[in-house]
mmCIF file of C-alpha atoms in Angstrom:
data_model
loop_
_atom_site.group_PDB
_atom_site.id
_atom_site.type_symbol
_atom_site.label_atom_id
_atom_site.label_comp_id
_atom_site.label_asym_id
_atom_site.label_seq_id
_atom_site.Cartn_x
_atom_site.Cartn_y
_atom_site.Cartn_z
ATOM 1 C CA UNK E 8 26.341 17.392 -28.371
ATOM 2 C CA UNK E 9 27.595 15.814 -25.446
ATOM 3 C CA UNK E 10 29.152 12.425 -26.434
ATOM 4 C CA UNK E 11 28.685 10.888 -22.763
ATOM 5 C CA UNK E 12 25.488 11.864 -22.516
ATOM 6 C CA UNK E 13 24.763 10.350 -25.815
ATOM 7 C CA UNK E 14 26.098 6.951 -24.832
ATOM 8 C CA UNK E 15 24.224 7.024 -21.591
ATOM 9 C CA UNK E 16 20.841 7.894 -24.065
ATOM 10 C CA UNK E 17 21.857 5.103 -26.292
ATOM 11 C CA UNK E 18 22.457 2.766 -23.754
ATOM 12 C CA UNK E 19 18.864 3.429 -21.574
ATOM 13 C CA UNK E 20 17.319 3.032 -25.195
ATOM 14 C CA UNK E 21 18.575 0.026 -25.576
ATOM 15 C CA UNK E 22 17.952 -1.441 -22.095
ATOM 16 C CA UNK E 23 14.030 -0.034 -22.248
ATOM 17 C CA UNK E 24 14.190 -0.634 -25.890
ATOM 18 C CA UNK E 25 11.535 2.672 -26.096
ATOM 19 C CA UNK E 26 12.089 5.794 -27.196
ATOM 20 C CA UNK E 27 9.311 7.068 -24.536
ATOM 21 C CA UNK E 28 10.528 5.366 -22.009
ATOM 22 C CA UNK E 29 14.076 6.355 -22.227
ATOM 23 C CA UNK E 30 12.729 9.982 -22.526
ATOM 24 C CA UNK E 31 10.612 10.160 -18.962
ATOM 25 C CA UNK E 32 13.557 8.242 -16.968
ATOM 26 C CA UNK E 33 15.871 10.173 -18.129
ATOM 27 C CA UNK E 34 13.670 13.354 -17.863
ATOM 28 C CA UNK E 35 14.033 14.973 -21.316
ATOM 29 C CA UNK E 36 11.619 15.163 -24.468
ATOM 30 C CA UNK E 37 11.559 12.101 -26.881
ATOM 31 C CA UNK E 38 12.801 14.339 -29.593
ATOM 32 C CA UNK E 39 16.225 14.923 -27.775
ATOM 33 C CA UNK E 40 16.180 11.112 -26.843
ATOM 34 C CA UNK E 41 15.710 10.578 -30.998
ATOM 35 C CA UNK E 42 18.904 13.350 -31.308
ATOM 36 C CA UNK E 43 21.822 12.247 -29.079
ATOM 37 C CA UNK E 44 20.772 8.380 -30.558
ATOM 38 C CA UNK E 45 21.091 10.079 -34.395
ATOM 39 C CA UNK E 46 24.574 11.537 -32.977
ATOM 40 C CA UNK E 47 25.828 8.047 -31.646
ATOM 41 C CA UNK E 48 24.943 7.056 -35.098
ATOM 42 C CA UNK E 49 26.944 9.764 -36.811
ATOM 43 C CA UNK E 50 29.838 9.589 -34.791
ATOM 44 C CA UNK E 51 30.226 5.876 -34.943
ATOM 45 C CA UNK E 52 28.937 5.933 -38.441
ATOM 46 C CA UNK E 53 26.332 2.644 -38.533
ATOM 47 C CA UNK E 54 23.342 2.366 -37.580
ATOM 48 C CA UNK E 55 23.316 0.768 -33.692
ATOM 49 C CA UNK E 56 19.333 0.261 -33.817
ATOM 50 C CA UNK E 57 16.570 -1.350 -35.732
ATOM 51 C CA UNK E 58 13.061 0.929 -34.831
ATOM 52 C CA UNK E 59 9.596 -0.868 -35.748
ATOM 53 C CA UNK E 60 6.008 0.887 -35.064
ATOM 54 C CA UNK E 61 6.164 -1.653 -31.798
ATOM 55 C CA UNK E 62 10.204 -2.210 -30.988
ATOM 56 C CA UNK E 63 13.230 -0.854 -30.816
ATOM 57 C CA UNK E 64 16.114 -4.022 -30.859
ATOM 58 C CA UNK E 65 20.481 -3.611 -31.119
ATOM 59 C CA UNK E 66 21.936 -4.140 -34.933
ATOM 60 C CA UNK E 67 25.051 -6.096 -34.438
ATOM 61 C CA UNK E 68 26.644 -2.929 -34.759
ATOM 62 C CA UNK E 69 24.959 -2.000 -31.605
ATOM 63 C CA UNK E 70 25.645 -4.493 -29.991
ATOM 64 C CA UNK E 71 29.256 -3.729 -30.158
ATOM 65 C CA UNK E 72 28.992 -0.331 -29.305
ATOM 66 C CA UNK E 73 26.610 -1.119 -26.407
ATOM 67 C CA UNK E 74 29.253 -2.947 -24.531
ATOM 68 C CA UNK E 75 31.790 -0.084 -24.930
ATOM 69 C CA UNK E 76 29.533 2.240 -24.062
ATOM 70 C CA UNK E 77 28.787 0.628 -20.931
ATOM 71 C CA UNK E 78 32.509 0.118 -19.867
ATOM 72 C CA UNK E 79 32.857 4.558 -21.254
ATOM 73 C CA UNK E 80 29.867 4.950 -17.994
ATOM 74 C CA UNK E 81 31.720 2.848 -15.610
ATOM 75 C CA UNK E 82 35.024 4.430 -16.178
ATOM 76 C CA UNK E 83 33.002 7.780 -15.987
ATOM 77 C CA UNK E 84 31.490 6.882 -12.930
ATOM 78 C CA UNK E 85 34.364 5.861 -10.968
ATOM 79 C CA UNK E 86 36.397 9.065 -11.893
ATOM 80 C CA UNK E 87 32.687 10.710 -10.482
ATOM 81 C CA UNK E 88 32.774 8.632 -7.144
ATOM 82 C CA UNK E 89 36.852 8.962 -6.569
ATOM 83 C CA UNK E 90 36.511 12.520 -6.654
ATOM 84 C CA UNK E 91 32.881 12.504 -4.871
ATOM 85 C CA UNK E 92 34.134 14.479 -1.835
ATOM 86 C CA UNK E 93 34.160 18.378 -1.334
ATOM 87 C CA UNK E 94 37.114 19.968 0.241
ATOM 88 C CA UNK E 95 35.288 20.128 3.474
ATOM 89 C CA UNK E 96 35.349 16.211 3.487
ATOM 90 C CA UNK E 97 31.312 16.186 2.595
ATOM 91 C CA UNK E 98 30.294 13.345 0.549
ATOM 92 C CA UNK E 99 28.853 14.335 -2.987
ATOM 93 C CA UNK E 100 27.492 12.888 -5.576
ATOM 94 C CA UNK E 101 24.546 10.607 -6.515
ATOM 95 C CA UNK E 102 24.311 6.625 -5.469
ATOM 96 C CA UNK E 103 21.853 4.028 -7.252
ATOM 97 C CA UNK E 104 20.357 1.597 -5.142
ATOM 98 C CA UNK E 105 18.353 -1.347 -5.486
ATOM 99 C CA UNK E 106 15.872 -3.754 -2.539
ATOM 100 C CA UNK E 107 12.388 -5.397 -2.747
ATOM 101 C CA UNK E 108 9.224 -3.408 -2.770
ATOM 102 C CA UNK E 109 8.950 -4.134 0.484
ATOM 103 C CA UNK E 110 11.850 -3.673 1.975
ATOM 104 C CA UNK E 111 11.827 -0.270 0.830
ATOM 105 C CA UNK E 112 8.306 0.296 1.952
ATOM 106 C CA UNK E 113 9.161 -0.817 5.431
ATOM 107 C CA UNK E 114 12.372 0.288 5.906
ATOM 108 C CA UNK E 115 14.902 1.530 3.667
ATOM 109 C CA UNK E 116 13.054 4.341 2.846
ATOM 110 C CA UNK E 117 13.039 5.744 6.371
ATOM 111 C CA UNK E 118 17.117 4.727 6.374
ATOM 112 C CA UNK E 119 17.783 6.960 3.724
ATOM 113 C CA UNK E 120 15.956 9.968 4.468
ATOM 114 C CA UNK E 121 17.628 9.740 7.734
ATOM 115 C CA UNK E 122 21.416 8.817 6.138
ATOM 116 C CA UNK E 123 21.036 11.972 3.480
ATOM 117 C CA UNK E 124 19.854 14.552 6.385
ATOM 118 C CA UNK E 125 23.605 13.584 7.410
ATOM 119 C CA UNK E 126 24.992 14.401 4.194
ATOM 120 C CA UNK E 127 22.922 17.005 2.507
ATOM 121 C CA UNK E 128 25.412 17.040 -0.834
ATOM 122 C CA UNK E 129 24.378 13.391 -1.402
ATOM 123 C CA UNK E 130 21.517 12.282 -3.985
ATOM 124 C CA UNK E 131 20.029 8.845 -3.881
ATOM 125 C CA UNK E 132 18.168 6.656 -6.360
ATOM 126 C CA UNK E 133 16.895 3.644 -5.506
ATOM 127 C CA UNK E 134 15.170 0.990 -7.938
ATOM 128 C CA UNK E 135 12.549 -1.061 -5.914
ATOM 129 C CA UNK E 136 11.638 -3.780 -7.696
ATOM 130 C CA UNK E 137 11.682 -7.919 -7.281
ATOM 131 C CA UNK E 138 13.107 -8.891 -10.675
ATOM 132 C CA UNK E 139 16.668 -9.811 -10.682
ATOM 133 C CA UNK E 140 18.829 -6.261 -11.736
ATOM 134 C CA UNK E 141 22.551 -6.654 -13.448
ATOM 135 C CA UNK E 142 24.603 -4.243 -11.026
ATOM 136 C CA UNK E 143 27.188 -3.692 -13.515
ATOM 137 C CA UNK E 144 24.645 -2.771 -16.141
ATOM 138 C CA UNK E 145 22.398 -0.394 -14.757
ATOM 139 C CA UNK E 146 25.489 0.796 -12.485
ATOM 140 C CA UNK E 147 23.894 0.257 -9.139
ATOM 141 C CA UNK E 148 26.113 0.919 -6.564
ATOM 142 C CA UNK E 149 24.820 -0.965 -3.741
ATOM 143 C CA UNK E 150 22.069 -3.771 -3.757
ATOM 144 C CA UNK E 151 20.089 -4.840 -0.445
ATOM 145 C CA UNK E 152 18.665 -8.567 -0.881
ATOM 146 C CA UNK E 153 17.273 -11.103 1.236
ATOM 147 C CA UNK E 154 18.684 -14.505 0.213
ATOM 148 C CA UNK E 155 19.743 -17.831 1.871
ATOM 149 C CA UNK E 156 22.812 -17.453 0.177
ATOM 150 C CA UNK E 157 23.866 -14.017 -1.815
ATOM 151 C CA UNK E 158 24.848 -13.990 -5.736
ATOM 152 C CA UNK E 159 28.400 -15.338 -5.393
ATOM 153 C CA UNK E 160 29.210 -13.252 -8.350
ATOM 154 C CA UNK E 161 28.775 -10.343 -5.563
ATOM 155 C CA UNK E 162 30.696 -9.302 -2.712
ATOM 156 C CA UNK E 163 28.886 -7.084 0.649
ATOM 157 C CA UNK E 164 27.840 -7.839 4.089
ATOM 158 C CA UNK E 165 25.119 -9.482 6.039
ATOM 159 C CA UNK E 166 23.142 -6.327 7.206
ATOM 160 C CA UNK E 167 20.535 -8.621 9.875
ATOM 161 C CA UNK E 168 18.688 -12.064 10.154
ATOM 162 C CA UNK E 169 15.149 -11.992 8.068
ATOM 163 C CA UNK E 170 12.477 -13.164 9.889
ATOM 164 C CA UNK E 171 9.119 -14.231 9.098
ATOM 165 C CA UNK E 172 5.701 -15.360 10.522
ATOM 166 C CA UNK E 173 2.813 -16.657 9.021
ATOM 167 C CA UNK E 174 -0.212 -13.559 10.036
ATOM 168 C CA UNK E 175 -3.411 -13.460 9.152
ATOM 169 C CA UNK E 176 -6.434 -10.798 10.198
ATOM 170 C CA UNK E 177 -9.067 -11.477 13.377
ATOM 171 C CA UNK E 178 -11.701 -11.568 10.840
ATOM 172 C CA UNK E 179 -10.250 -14.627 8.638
ATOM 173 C CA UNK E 180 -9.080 -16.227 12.453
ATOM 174 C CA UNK E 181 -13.085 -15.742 13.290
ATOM 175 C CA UNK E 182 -14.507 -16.722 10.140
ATOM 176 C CA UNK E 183 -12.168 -19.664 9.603
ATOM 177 C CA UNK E 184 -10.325 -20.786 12.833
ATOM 178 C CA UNK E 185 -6.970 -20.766 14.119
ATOM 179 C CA UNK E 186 -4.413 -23.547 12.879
ATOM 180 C CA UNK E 187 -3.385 -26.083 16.107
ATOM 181 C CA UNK E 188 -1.126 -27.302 14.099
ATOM 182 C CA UNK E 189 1.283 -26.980 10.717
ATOM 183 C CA UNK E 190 -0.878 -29.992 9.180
ATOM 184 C CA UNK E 191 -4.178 -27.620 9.734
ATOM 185 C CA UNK E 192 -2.742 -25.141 6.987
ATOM 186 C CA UNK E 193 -3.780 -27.434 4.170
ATOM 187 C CA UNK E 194 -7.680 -26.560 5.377
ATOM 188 C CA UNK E 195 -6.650 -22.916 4.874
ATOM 189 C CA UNK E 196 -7.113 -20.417 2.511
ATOM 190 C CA UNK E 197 -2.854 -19.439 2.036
ATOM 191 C CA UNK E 198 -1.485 -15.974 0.436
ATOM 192 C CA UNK E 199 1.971 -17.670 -1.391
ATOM 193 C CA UNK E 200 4.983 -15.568 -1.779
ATOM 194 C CA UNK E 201 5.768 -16.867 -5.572
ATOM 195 C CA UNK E 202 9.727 -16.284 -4.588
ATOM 196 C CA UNK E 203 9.955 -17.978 -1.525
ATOM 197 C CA UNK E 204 7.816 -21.036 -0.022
ATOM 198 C CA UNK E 205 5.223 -20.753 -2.844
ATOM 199 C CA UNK E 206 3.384 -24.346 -2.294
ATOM 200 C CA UNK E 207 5.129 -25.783 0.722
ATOM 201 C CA UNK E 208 6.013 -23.827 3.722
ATOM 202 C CA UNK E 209 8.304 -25.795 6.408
ATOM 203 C CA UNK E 210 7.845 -24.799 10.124
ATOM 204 C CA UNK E 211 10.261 -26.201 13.186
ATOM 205 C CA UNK E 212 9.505 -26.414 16.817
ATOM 206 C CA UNK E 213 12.419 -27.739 18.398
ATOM 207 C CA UNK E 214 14.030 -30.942 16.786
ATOM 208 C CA UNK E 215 10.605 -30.882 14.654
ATOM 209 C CA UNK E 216 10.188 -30.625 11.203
ATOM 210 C CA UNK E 217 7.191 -30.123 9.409
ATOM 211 C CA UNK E 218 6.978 -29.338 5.724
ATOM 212 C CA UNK E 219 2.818 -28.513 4.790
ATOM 213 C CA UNK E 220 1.491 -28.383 1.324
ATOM 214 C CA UNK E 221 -0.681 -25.107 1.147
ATOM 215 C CA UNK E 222 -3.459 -24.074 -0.977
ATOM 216 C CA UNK E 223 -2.609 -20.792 -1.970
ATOM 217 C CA UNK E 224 -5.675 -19.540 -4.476
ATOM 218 C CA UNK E 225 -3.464 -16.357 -4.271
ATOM 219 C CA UNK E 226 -0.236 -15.679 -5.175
ATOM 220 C CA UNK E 227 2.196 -12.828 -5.297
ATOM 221 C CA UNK E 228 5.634 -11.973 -6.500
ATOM 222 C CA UNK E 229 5.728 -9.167 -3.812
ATOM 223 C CA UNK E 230 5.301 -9.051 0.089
ATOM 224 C CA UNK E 231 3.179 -6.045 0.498
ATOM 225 C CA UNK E 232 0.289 -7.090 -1.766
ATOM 226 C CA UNK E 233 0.362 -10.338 -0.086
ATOM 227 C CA UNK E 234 0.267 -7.815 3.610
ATOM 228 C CA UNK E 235 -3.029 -6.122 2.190
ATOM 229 C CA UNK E 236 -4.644 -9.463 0.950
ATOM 230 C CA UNK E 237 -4.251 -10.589 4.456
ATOM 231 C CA UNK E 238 -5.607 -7.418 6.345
ATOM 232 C CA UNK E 239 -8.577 -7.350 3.960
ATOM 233 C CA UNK E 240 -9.279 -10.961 5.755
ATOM 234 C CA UNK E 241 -7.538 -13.080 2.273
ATOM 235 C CA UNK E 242 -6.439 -15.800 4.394
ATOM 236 C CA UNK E 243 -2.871 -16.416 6.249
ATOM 237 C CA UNK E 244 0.310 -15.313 4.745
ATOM 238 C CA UNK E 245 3.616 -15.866 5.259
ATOM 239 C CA UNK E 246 5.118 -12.267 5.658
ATOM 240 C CA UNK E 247 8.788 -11.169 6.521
ATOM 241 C CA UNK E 248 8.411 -9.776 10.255
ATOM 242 C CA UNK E 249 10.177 -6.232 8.990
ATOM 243 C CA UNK E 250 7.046 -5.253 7.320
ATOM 244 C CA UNK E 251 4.578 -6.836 9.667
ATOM 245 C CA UNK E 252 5.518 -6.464 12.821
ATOM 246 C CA UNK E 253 3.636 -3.096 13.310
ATOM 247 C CA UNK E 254 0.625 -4.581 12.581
ATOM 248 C CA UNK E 255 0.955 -7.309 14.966
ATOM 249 C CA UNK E 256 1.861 -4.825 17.666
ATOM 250 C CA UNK E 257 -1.464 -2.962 17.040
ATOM 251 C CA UNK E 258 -3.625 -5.967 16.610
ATOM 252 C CA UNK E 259 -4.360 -5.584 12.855
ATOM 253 C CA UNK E 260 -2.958 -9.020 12.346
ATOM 254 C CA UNK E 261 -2.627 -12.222 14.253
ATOM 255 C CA UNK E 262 0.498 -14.639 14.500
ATOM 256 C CA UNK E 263 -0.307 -18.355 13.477
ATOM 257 C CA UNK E 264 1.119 -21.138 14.740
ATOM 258 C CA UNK E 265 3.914 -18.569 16.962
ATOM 259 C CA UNK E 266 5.301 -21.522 18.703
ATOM 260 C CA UNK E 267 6.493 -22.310 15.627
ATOM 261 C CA UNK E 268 9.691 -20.903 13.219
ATOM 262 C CA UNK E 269 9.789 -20.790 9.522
ATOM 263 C CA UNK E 270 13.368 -20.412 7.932
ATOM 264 C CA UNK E 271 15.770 -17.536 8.537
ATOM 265 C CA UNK E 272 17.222 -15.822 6.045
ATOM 266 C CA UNK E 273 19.946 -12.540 5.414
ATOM 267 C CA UNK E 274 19.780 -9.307 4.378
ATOM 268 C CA UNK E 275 22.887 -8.722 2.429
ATOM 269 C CA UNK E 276 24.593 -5.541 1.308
ATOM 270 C CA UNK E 277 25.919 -6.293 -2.026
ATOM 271 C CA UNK E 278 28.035 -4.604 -4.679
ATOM 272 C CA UNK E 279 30.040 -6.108 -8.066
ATOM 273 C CA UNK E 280 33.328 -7.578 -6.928
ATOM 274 C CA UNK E 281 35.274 -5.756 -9.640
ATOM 275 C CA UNK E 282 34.488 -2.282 -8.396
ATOM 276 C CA UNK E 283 36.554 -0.637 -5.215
ATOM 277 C CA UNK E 284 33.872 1.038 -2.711
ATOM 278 C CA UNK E 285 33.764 4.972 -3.237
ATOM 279 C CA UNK E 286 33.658 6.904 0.453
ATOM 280 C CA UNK E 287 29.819 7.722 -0.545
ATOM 281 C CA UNK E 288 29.060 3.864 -1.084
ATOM 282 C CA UNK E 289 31.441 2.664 2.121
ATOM 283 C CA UNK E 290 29.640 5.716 4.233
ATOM 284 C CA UNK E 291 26.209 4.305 3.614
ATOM 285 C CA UNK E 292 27.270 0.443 4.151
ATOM 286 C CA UNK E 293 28.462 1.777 7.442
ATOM 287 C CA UNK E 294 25.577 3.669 9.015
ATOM 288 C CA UNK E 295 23.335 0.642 7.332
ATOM 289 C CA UNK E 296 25.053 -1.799 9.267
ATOM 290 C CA UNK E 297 25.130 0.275 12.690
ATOM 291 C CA UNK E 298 21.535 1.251 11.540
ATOM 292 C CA UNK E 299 19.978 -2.881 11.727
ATOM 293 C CA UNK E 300 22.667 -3.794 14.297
ATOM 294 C CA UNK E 301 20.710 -1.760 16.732
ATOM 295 C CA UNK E 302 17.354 -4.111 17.768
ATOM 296 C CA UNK E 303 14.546 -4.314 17.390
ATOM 297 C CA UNK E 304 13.939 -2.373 13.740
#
């Protein structure tokens, strides 16, 4: 059997620690996910994992081999993306991604349909999730967050300013009122963004600060749930203006408080500072900065 391909089995086991799991995301049955993992275990001759009825955890001799096997992908991977042009100068090859939920939703998604129509040889996988992802790990190749200040671990470039605005529906506006002023958020009903401004949001006008305890009876680790709450009339919410301003536009939501700004943030391009940027990778960063230089997106 394929030795790389066992490693890269081994090594999804281990990070899913599931059989099944390995099997669907790596698209083969559970009984060839059980075979190349019985391989790595012949070849190195120990046994690299301890299997339960409910887990699946790393001996300390899998431990060890985890690590190599990780640095075997990366090598492998590198020697993929240096040679990961065709003699016609098309770019080949597949990229890993990584963004929010949202920022996929709203507009990455779009970005890369459009960036692969220019290079049809290309394949792109993109992990859209809000939990923290090790780059070097699960070999992403180019990360898009939205940070005060990016991972200093990483290197990448600022891709556009993040906006936000606190929206809420005509309904909830009707029902409830419209805040004057920042102090008449603590009478609302607030949808909190766990990750950023949960329990005190901090709004300027000019030289003036003001920093408002909310109420938020609802909470969310993602943007877009917090985006529905709000249209189904949930209260006001404090939304990033790349996934809401279409619904402002059309009416579907209302600005609160416009006068005044909440903090700005960056989008950042980011990749791990010990790996040189393949043409696929430095072809992407490109058109994604031309692509969010051009206003308003």
């Amino acid at each position: 059997m394929d030795r790389l391909t066992a490693m890269k089995v081994f090594s999804e086991v281990a990070a899913t620690g599931s059989f099944t799991a390995t099997a669907d995301r790596l698209e083969m049955s559970r009984a060839m996910v059980t075979r190349y993992v019985a391989e790595m275990e012949q070849w190195l001759q120990a046994r690299l994992l301890q299997r339960t009825t409910r887990s699946v955890t790393l001996t300390d001799a899998g431990e060890i081999a985890l690590r190599r096997c990780q640095q075997m992908l990366a090598i492998s991977q590198d020697l993929e993306e240096e040679s990961a042009t065709t003699a016609q100068g098309e770019l080949r090859g597949q990229l890993r991604l990584t963004c929010s939920v949202s920022f996929a939703f709203a507009q990455l998604g779009a970005a890369i349909a459009d960036f692969l129509a220019l290079h049809p040889q290309l394949k792109i996988d993109l992990d859209a999730s809000e939990g923290s992802v090790n780059l070097v790990e699960k070999r992403i190749d180019l990360a898009i967050r939205i940070s005060a200040e990016p991972d200093p671990l990483l290197v990448g470039r600022p891709l556009a300013q993040c906006a936000s605005a606190l929206v809420a529906s005509p309904a909830y506006l009707a029902e409830s009122g419209t805040p004057q002023e920042p102090a008449d958020l603590a009478r609302h009903r607030c949808l909190s963004y766990a990750n950023f401004g949960r329990s005190v949001w901090e709004l300027s006008r000019g030289h003036r600060t003001e920093r408002v305890a909310v109420s938020a009876r609802f909470s969310a680790n993602e943007a877009t749930t917090l985006m529905r709450a709000a249209l189904a009339g949930g209260g006001i919410a404090l939304q990033p203006t790349y996934l809401v301003s279409p619904l402002l536009r059309s009416g579907e939501l209302r600005a609160v408080l416009p006068e005044w700004s909440l903090p700005v943030m960056t989008i950042h391009a980011l990749y791990p500072s010990r790996r040189h940027l393949s043409p696929a990778v430095r072809a992407l960063l490109d058109f994604l900065v031309l692509r969010f230089a051009q206003g308003p997106w």
